[in-house]
Amino acid sequence: MDRNKLIKWIKTPAKMGNKYSLHAVYFCTGCGIIEIPPTITTRWDAERFGVTPAATPRQANLFLITGYVSLKTLKSIIRTYEQMPEPKYTVGFGSCPINGGMYWDSYNTIKHLDKYIPVDGWIAGCMPRPEAIFIAVTHLWKMIDNDMADGYKKYRNNYDQYRANQEKVLGSLDWPPLFK
Amino acid sequence: MRELELYYGPQHLGMVGNFSITLNVEGDRIKKATANPGYLHRGFEKLMECRTWMQNFPLVCRINVVEPDHIELIYSMGVEKLAGIEVPEKGKYIRSIYLELARVASHLFGLWAYSNMLGFDTVANWAMYHRDLILDLFEELTGARVYHIYIRPGGVRRDFPDGFEDKIIETLHTIGGKIPDYNSTFFDNRLFKKRTKGIGKLDRENAKKMGAVGHAIRATGMKYDIRKIEPYAAYDQVEWDVPTRKGGDAYSRLLTIRDEMIESVHMIFKLINKMPKKGTVYTKTPNPFKWKIPEGDAYVRCESSRGELGLYIVSDGGKKPYRAHFRTPSYSHGLTILENILAGEDIADVGNIMMSLYVVAPEIDR
Amino acid sequence: MNDLKQKIEMAFDSIDINIPEDNRMIINISKDGVISILSYLKNAGYEHLALISCVDLINENEFELVYIVSAYMKRDDEFHDREKQNIIIKTRISRKKTRFMTVINIFENAEPYEREIYELFGINFQGHPRLKPLFLEIEYEMPPFRKNFDTRKFVDDMFGNIPEIEGH
Amino acid sequence: MSLALILIVAFSGAIITYLAGKVSSKLRKTIAVVFSLALIPMIALLFGKNIETPLFEFLGLRLILRINNLAWIFAIAISILSSLSVIFSLIYMKGKEKVDFYYFMMLFINAAMIGIVFSGDLVSFFIFWEMMSWATFLLISYKRGPALAAGIKYIIMSIFGSMAMLIGILFILNTQGTLIISQLAGNINLSLYNTIFIMILFSVAFGVKNAILPFHAWLPPAHSEAPSPFSAILSGILIKMGTYGFILLLYVIVGVQKLLSLPGFTIVINILATVTIIFPTFVALIQEDAKKLLAWSTVAQAGYIILGIAFGTSLSVTGGIFHFINHATFKALLFLAIGAVEYRTNGVRDLNSLGGLIKQMPITFVAALIGACGLIGVPLTNGFVSKWFIYKSLILNKSPFLAFFALFGTWGTILYSFKLIHNIFLGQTPEKFKSIGRAPFSMQLPMIILSLAVIIFGIFPGLPLKAINSIVVSFGLESLNINLWGLASSTGALNTINIFTAISAGILLVWLLSKLGSKAKSVNQDDTYAAGTSVPQDRYHYTVEFYKPLYRVIRPYLKDIVDIFYTLLADWIKKISSKLRKIYNGYVGNYVMYIILFLAILIFVQLKWSLW
Amino acid sequence: MHISEIILSPLLALIVGVFFLGLSRKIMARIHWRYGPPITQPVIDIIRMFSQKSVSHGNLFNFGIIFSIAGSIAVVLFIPFGRIHPLSNSGGLLVILYIMLLAPLGIALSSGEAANPNSSIGISRKLLLTLGYEFSLLLILLALMTHYRTISITEIVALQQKGSWSLFRLPLVLPGIAYILILPAILGVRPFEISKAPQEISSGPMVEYGGTYLALAKIEHAFAIVIGISLFVNLFLGGANNLAFFFLKVLLVFILGIFINAVFPRLRTEQAIKYLFGIPAFLAFLGLVITVLI
């Protein structure tokens, strides 16, 4: 048997697990959170897809950044993101984390979230509908299959740059660097 | 090292909205609670100063994501008052119906949040489902689920489509038909009463001192409701009552919310009956790009689902507002009252009390 | 409304009261009189502080502080005229000397409002127990709600310079 | 090996240590260790022997030393535990004042206790008993201040007990004509009421020493004042002299046959024992001082021992005696662990100021954990086996209510043991304790030995149980079918080796399973969940009022009524005697004078008129 | 005592437990008017967690959770499933009572080292809840043991097979009812879900568990459910002669538990303790008194 095939065969269950069991961090970063309750409850029932909210970042592997990110929130987001175990996936929800959205000239919100933490996928719109979350989830599945959802690796490899960017807007952070 | 500092939020399953409470805890009793807002601060009022009067509409509704409609209304009312615009009769009725629907949707969201705090998934799921039915109505009416931007200075954007009134009535009947289920599983549940009675008690004097409005003060027995006191839209056209409770605790506040929802539904039926069948729904306003509003300032207020919502708006006679300041009900509820009534309570009741006051974080931060 | 106006004019001299419309009264008062007029109004039944706001009148080089008070209901289920009334008290302080008195002793819920104004306009309320930042995480070179704080320029300076993440 | 020689070595060791201390501290340490260690082989060689040697005569009474299996078990426990305590003390007492006195008293108490178990007649028993009581008083109160108050509380109750015992002894002398235990054993002939009378008198004496309710009031303050190594002795073995007395009284002097004909008395003792289990357990839950918590726990565990012994079936007596040995090991272990923590943190015992010491003191933690597991009675520790014996006996002999309280007490034990472990060793470390070091080796050694004892007796309970079974048989109770792994029986067997195999196989299996998963990265304690913010310094450890909700429910029932009663009584006496202030001036020496005077009068009365 | 039984019974308990976790999510979803996840969802979750890289706070953090599951496996070996009872003659009910301790104790120690107050609060609540229901449980078990004059669980099952179920025997009716009343507390479902309480203390002891640890904690939970219900089935519902019948009984009790879980909010800690010290304790006490008198 081919060695690579064997490795793939061993790796598949983990991939399957990562795909169909997305536990999302419950973090209401912005107004996008208003569409999360409908998504996880009766009408849309995200649990069908294995998407459920997790209590703490330690238990989660999916981070939905639901809306604009103010500086104070950014700090919490970084902390929460760093506490999640790998592999972890981030999805930016709404137009604000993409480029600032309608708060493009606000002094207190950051404009491009992917300069501070890696983002695997975006859902555009203000407000995106719950269906859009499912489309994002299915896209994420494809990305996991093709090893494209590798934001956490990017974060590890380019940690210095990320940390520098974070410190540029937030001043010093309260915790020591995650990777040395 | 007697006191323990515990963070409740921002990343916390029991926190609805991006808000944080720092609890100083001894044993499982809270000694001191410090509200820590600002996670959603975008500098709205500053941004409004950089945009024209009409450009501000997409912006203001995002102040409160749970119930954007009342914010649209208050901003329209402010502009109308400054510019001296009258709303046509039918526009007033449609505004009232629309706002009451929004109130029911918002309260259902509150019910979701509250039952979720108690770990009551079942009711939470039902409430969210029923809220979605109302959001479907909004979507048909305005094209958006959450941020509708339906109210505009001088009335509403468009008339009800054909047969929309029937759809409203049908949807509300669907929801109303489930009220017995809600009552038997939730409001009449013995454990629910055990969990909520006597929690987060706010007596009349303290409520007044700390600026309580909305259901927080109505739960102490006072019929303080801007819709009655200073009627706007079509609230003075129909008969309705302000539901109150005596206890002042979380239980009374929750039951006030429930009664309010039922009262709102009845009001919608009356309004639909009484609404003029014909007529315009808005007064024409000038070209929004050149629209200048005369110099002056105004304070307007309305009753949102969480209480008195106010807007202090100043115009310097230009194309843009000079200064706008929203008085949001969650501001006093979430900062002054919450900090005060959390002291001495159990850790287990933090989310419980917060949601019984219906604190919505973006409203505080703006 | 007019009764109240007369009463206030009797009690305070050098006060400017006008009633632009029904149920709205605007009182312009010098900054020394704010505490006394607020406590007078509170004793007269206007117990509800709806809002404390601040307007940056940059052309006149002054800040205008705006206090809006209204009344709770006298009886639980009767509606009177008094509840309809909103009294707007305005006072001006210099933009150079940004200091003012706190009114927490009169209205307890003034605390976060004053904290917010301290943070966003840089007005120092003396006697306030915790003038700490409320909303903001970082310090800005100037309180951001002042008119001469150009938010678009600030955004360009601050967020325009953040580099993209390179490499993989 | 002569019994007298052992006693001479023990007592002279104390004196020589004291004298050596005047020369150099190193010499003192060496001598203390050598003498205490020397006792162990001397006593161990006596295993299985049954000797009775007369010493000399006094007032027409023969003083006798003797040894049998029962005395041997107690003696070996005393000698091992006290030498471990002495080794532990070497560093613990460094730099403290009056160290000479401390070592002298430690060894002296040790010797007196060996004397108690060796004594073959009630007079020498009483003499050694008093030696132990007074030495204990001096050692408890040698720090002065609150220690003196605790000591006085102890000695007054102790004297009360001694008086009761003395009267009992005189009564026996008068009616039986002899005080030699082997002559009394079994063939005591007294009327029913007289038997009950002496049993009550002796029970008071032993109850005070054993700190069973309502005579427990002295123990918690005494413990919180005594140095930790001495606490280990005090809890582990000294109060068990009361237990020894009970065994002697119930099974040797009175005898099983007679005991079974007095059901009322054992029922009263049993009920007292269950109350002693339940009440102190729940008092211990709310203690904030580590040693006070353990002291209350000692009171509760003494309840188990008394319950087992007084219940009177061979299962329960075996369980009771075994629990005595177990308690000596794990309670001493816990006290030593607390002592090590106290030593490293400069005397901090407050459960709310410690935390997270597992990283700093891992071996101490493991020792404390094993001790706590034994205290709870987690399977694979010795506490489990002894409690299992007691429960089974209670259940199968139609005493489910006693069994219920005993079992429920265990659940209380879990709560306070976990609180102890959690508040000291788990959670966040305060900043000031982040750089403290491990306990020194001479502290770790006794803890390691005791931990091993807890585990080995838990997995192979047959080793000590066989010896205990022979004691129980000598009392006239039926023999049990003891195996190396526990008990074979048709009404429910115990097989600790099976349990051990099951659990260790489970651990191995799960460990392998967990190896399947991805590797974990080690992080420090600051990297913990705090709702998205960073952890505050020194304020992120939940210790205060750990069981507050329970406390709110049971608070009204938790007042120590007995202690309040004693305090009121003392106040009342104070009021009455305010007129007699000249005599009653609160100086301890005077009390001693009065007591000796009183004793002299008693003896005089007895000799003159022979009232008893 | 066959080696095959020793291997089979923990495996069986694990499969049934994980199936129950999936089933409970499905049934809860249906009560919520939802479609619900596939019934294999817990398996997928566990596989996912095993593949995640978590953090560890120290050796006790690693060992405690392993110890906890090992304890659960040991309990399973002592509980008869139908006719499979590999170790039930090594100590009887008393040993089961004590080994049942290992699982919560392991988790308590493990999460204690996580240095998080949320987990400490969770443990404190868990221990208090245990104290609360143990009060009644001990009385119930003592009534059983006194009634049947044995501390061996297989004996009790055998005696029930001969006569009627304990639940319907005269002196044991009251303890049986008391057991039903405290069963939600033993299983830790609402209204007694106080130790996890995600909305209050962020899932309590599990707050720092991620990856492998969380998977192990899930497995432990699965075991705990099976143990809690099997004990009830064995003691009061007569056990069973074959596996299928036994697990059918367990399933029925479990579904009852889910329905209770769905319609009650969470209680506060002291309310839970008060409840547990109230009616169930009284019934159990009365039952024991009657048992002793008869």
mmCIF file of C-alpha atoms in Angstrom, chain B residues 1-5 7 9-12 24 26-29 39 346, chain D residues 288 352 354 529 531 533 536 538-542 544-545 548-549 552:
data_model
loop_
_atom_site.group_PDB
_atom_site.id
_atom_site.type_symbol
_atom_site.label_atom_id
_atom_site.label_comp_id
_atom_site.label_asym_id
_atom_site.label_seq_id
_atom_site.Cartn_x
_atom_site.Cartn_y
_atom_site.Cartn_z
ATOM 1 C CA MET B 1 -7.115 37.384 49.259
ATOM 2 C CA ARG B 2 -10.687 37.099 50.426
ATOM 3 C CA GLU B 3 -12.270 38.604 47.377
ATOM 4 C CA LEU B 4 -12.300 36.902 44.067
ATOM 5 C CA GLU B 5 -12.509 38.810 40.836
ATOM 6 C CA TYR B 7 -15.329 38.228 34.838
ATOM 7 C CA GLY B 9 -18.375 38.573 29.809
ATOM 8 C CA PRO B 10 -17.515 39.604 27.158
ATOM 9 C CA GLN B 11 -16.857 36.027 26.017
ATOM 10 C CA HIS B 12 -19.388 34.211 28.141
ATOM 11 C CA ASN B 24 -16.041 40.955 43.216
ATOM 12 C CA GLU B 26 -16.937 36.409 48.359
ATOM 13 C CA GLY B 27 -18.090 32.838 48.522
ATOM 14 C CA ASP B 28 -20.776 32.814 45.911
ATOM 15 C CA ARG B 29 -22.148 36.186 46.914
ATOM 16 C CA TYR B 39 -16.763 46.752 23.709
ATOM 17 C CA ASP B 346 -25.765 35.050 43.900
ATOM 18 C CA GLU D 288 -10.702 28.427 57.601
ATOM 19 C CA ASN D 352 -7.898 31.584 52.125
ATOM 20 C CA LEU D 354 -2.770 29.875 50.163
ATOM 21 C CA TYR D 529 -10.054 31.308 30.760
ATOM 22 C CA ALA D 531 -14.047 35.483 29.662
ATOM 23 C CA THR D 533 -9.664 39.139 29.396
ATOM 24 C CA PRO D 536 -6.119 39.417 37.587
ATOM 25 C CA ASP D 538 -3.849 37.281 43.241
ATOM 26 C CA ARG D 539 -7.601 37.560 42.956
ATOM 27 C CA TYR D 540 -8.456 34.606 40.829
ATOM 28 C CA HIS D 541 -8.677 31.765 43.321
ATOM 29 C CA TYR D 542 -12.032 30.660 44.680
ATOM 30 C CA VAL D 544 -13.551 31.878 50.591
ATOM 31 C CA GLU D 545 -16.663 30.196 51.906
ATOM 32 C CA LYS D 548 -21.495 28.714 51.376
ATOM 33 C CA PRO D 549 -24.779 27.419 49.909
ATOM 34 C CA ARG D 552 -26.778 28.789 54.431
#
